[in-house]
Amino acid sequence: MTTEQVDGRSVPTLEAVAARAGVSRATVSRVVNGSTKVTPEVVAAVTRAISDLNYVPNRAARSLASRRTQVIALVVPESTAKVFADPFFASIVQGVALSLADTEYTLNMVISSETNPDKTRRYLMGGNVDGALVVSHHSGDHSYAQLGSTLPIVFGGRPVSEAQHESYFVDVDNVAGSAGAAEHLIERGRRNIALITGPQDMPAGLDRYTGWRRALEAHGLDHTLVEYGDFSPSSGLEAMRRLLAAGRPIDGLFAANDQMAAGAYSAIHEAGLSIPGDIAVVGFDDDNFGLTATPPLTTVHQPSIGLGQAMARVLVRRLAGEPVDRVTLLPTELVVRQSS
Amino acid sequence: MTTEQVDGRSVPTLEAVAARAGVSRATVSRVVNGSTKVTPEVVAAVTRAISDLNYVPNRAARSLASRRTQVIALVVPESTAKVFADPFFASIVQGVALSLADTEYTLNMVISSETNPDKTRRYLMGGNVDGALVVSHHSGDHSYAQLGSTLPIVFGGRPVSEAQHESYFVDVDNVAGSAGAAEHLIERGRRNIALITGPQDMPAGLDRYTGWRRALEAHGLDHTLVEYGDFSPSSGLEAMRRLLAAGRPIDGLFAANDQMAAGAYSAIHEAGLSIPGDIAVVGFDDDNFGLTATPPLTTVHQPSIGLGQAMARVLVRRLAGEPVDRVTLLPTELVVRQSS
DNA sequence: CTGAAAGCGCTAACAC
DNA sequence: GTGTTAGCGCTTTCAG
């Protein structure tokens, strides 16, 4: 059973609209593209013809003639795609899609295979898109940065290396968020505040460490109670065990993400300590663990949908030739629950 | 700071390749499109020229000339997009994207505003895509079905109404999955098995009810212990309370999704009953609640990534003119944990 | 098996 | 303001 490319009533062309409105194709084009230099009456006539005929401009023809595609690629590394179910990432996509829905741009999702990154690169450079949004899950990998000189690109997450300083990116203000988390613990009267952070080659791990340290320093508190995890629950468990085993007093803990906080919960409980009685805990991310945890976790909420929206907005502005800051930092918000 | 549409070294055209290979544009086109009717030597020469020049065909031009866009739209109703963070949905997107990555098709995500559905409709009908994938979260809403006669469409989830019988769709085998869940409870020796299902105007709610009922009937068991929820945890809580309040003996429960099972857990516990001691519980979906629940939830796993992949595959086959079944049902799998 | 020629539907100078 | 005229880069008959 072959699916014929049945035309039905074939799609009307600009030419048909022109004929019906009694004007030239150029004029129809002007109206469609919102040129101001058209008489109101003509605009009206053309508009009528358009809706009568149910005309929809053909994107391919338009692109070919205008040398603009009106397509924005959202590039997702395959490894990230594997954890697509990660709500943080899904929210970014959502934000991008929502934000682009109000524009003339079309969203093209590209999964870049890590085994064959050139395919994506070629696609992007082949003049098939007007710009690209690149997200590399929590990692700051700007390996597409080189393309930035030819194709407008906006990254999600700040680059790891300052060398890639040229890139445009949108990120959550991890430093401020972490500092706020630490401040909160301090306000709660905690003085021996430990940190479980992530790998220091990942911006999120590094920046959350920095924010925490700055806050403690500002209050003249000791900031050497540090352990490292890899953002997984089990690494949080291990890290907390090490912290506890060290024998130094601890009455507060900031975990660089909620998953590690979850692990820390277990370690704290297995040590017979209470939350927040003995140790007040604050996490980061505000993922779904926090709410269902016992006690519910105080955590730093990051605007993941907002991140996607901001990325799209920055790119669209760049494409419009409007001035945009290379760096866009989104504020976080401390969600206070019962763990602190 | 305006972003110039700098050309850099402008993208090579087919013409350039033709010149370099010493053949006509038509021949290059044939090679690019894998026509068999070209001499091996010529193919080699053209291939060389292509890679030398780093040629990438221009999609717009190709579309315009061939009247094919090589674009597949993935339509997501805005309300669904709001719950984009729903891992089930995110997985479908992932499946679609992965599956399409191996084809010549490009994935175009479209968020269809419910307030202005015509915009999407026009876009789809405007010859801008070769086909569409429509997902309406758990709902079977095939309001785009009418377009199916003009544009090849594949739906995720079976249609609510049999009238829309024409549509192609891919769905999880809810009936079989639920029957399996009920069978499992029966095998565990449960005889008074209750059901909390979803709205009966949603295929998932209806089909999961059907599967459960058939299994009980097959074993001559009572199948009147039924309450309805709306797939939310709180509705599950309420439903379970009603079930318990009725005073009839219950030793097993099948909840039509894990969220409602979560609510049921609370109701069971607040009634001072144990899981699975007093009541064995089985859910459906295998979302992230199941693993972290106490006790971990036995549930029916549905292949959400597979669903997306299947949708893409079915559409691509249709577009290739290959025969495809209108209905594709994906098998579920019972994941036995400690709640049963 | 390969080349020539004619567009695909639209935009963008350039005239009027 | 509006029409005329060229193409944008590619596919596709149709000859040869």
CSV table of N, CA, C and O (backbone and C1' of nucleotides) in Angstrom, one decimal, chain B residues 14 25 29 33 55, chain D residues 9-13:
chain,number,residue,atom,x,y,z
B,14,LEU,N,26.6,22.9,-5.8
B,14,LEU,CA,26.7,21.7,-6.7
B,14,LEU,C,27.4,22.0,-8.0
B,14,LEU,O,28.2,21.2,-8.5
B,25,ARG,N,26.1,19.3,-13.8
B,25,ARG,CA,25.4,19.4,-12.5
B,25,ARG,C,24.5,18.2,-12.3
B,25,ARG,O,24.3,17.7,-11.2
B,29,SER,N,24.3,15.7,-9.1
B,29,SER,CA,23.0,15.4,-8.5
B,29,SER,C,22.7,14.0,-8.4
B,29,SER,O,22.3,13.4,-7.3
B,33,ASN,N,22.4,11.8,-5.0
B,33,ASN,CA,21.2,11.1,-4.6
B,33,ASN,C,21.3,9.6,-4.8
B,33,ASN,O,20.3,8.9,-4.8
B,55,TYR,N,31.6,19.8,0.2
B,55,TYR,CA,30.2,20.2,-0.2
B,55,TYR,C,29.1,19.6,0.6
B,55,TYR,O,29.1,18.4,1.0
D,9,DG,P,23.4,30.0,-4.3
D,9,DG,O5',22.9,28.5,-4.4
D,9,DG,C5',22.4,27.8,-3.3
D,9,DG,C4',21.8,26.5,-3.7
D,9,DG,C3',22.8,25.6,-4.5
D,9,DG,O3',22.7,24.3,-3.9
D,9,DG,C1',20.8,25.8,-5.7
D,10,DC,P,23.4,23.0,-4.4
D,10,DC,O5',22.2,22.3,-5.0
D,10,DC,C5',21.2,21.8,-4.1
D,10,DC,C4',20.0,21.4,-4.9
D,10,DC,C3',20.1,20.1,-5.8
D,10,DC,O3',19.5,19.1,-5.1
D,10,DC,C1',18.9,21.9,-6.9
D,11,DT,P,19.5,17.6,-5.7
D,11,DT,O5',18.3,17.6,-6.6
D,11,DT,C5',17.0,17.6,-6.1
D,11,DT,C4',15.9,17.6,-7.2
D,11,DT,C3',15.8,16.3,-7.9
D,11,DT,O3',14.4,16.2,-8.1
D,11,DT,C1',16.1,18.1,-9.4
D,12,DT,P,13.8,14.7,-8.4
D,12,DT,O5',13.3,14.9,-9.9
D,12,DT,C5',12.7,16.1,-10.3
D,12,DT,C4',12.6,16.3,-11.8
D,12,DT,C3',12.6,14.9,-12.5
D,12,DT,O3',11.6,15.0,-13.5
D,12,DT,C1',14.2,16.4,-13.4
D,13,DT,P,10.7,13.7,-13.9
D,13,DT,O5',11.5,13.1,-15.1
D,13,DT,C5',10.9,12.8,-16.3
D,13,DT,C4',10.6,14.1,-17.1
D,13,DT,C3',10.7,13.9,-18.6
D,13,DT,O3',9.6,14.6,-19.2
D,13,DT,C1',12.4,15.4,-17.9
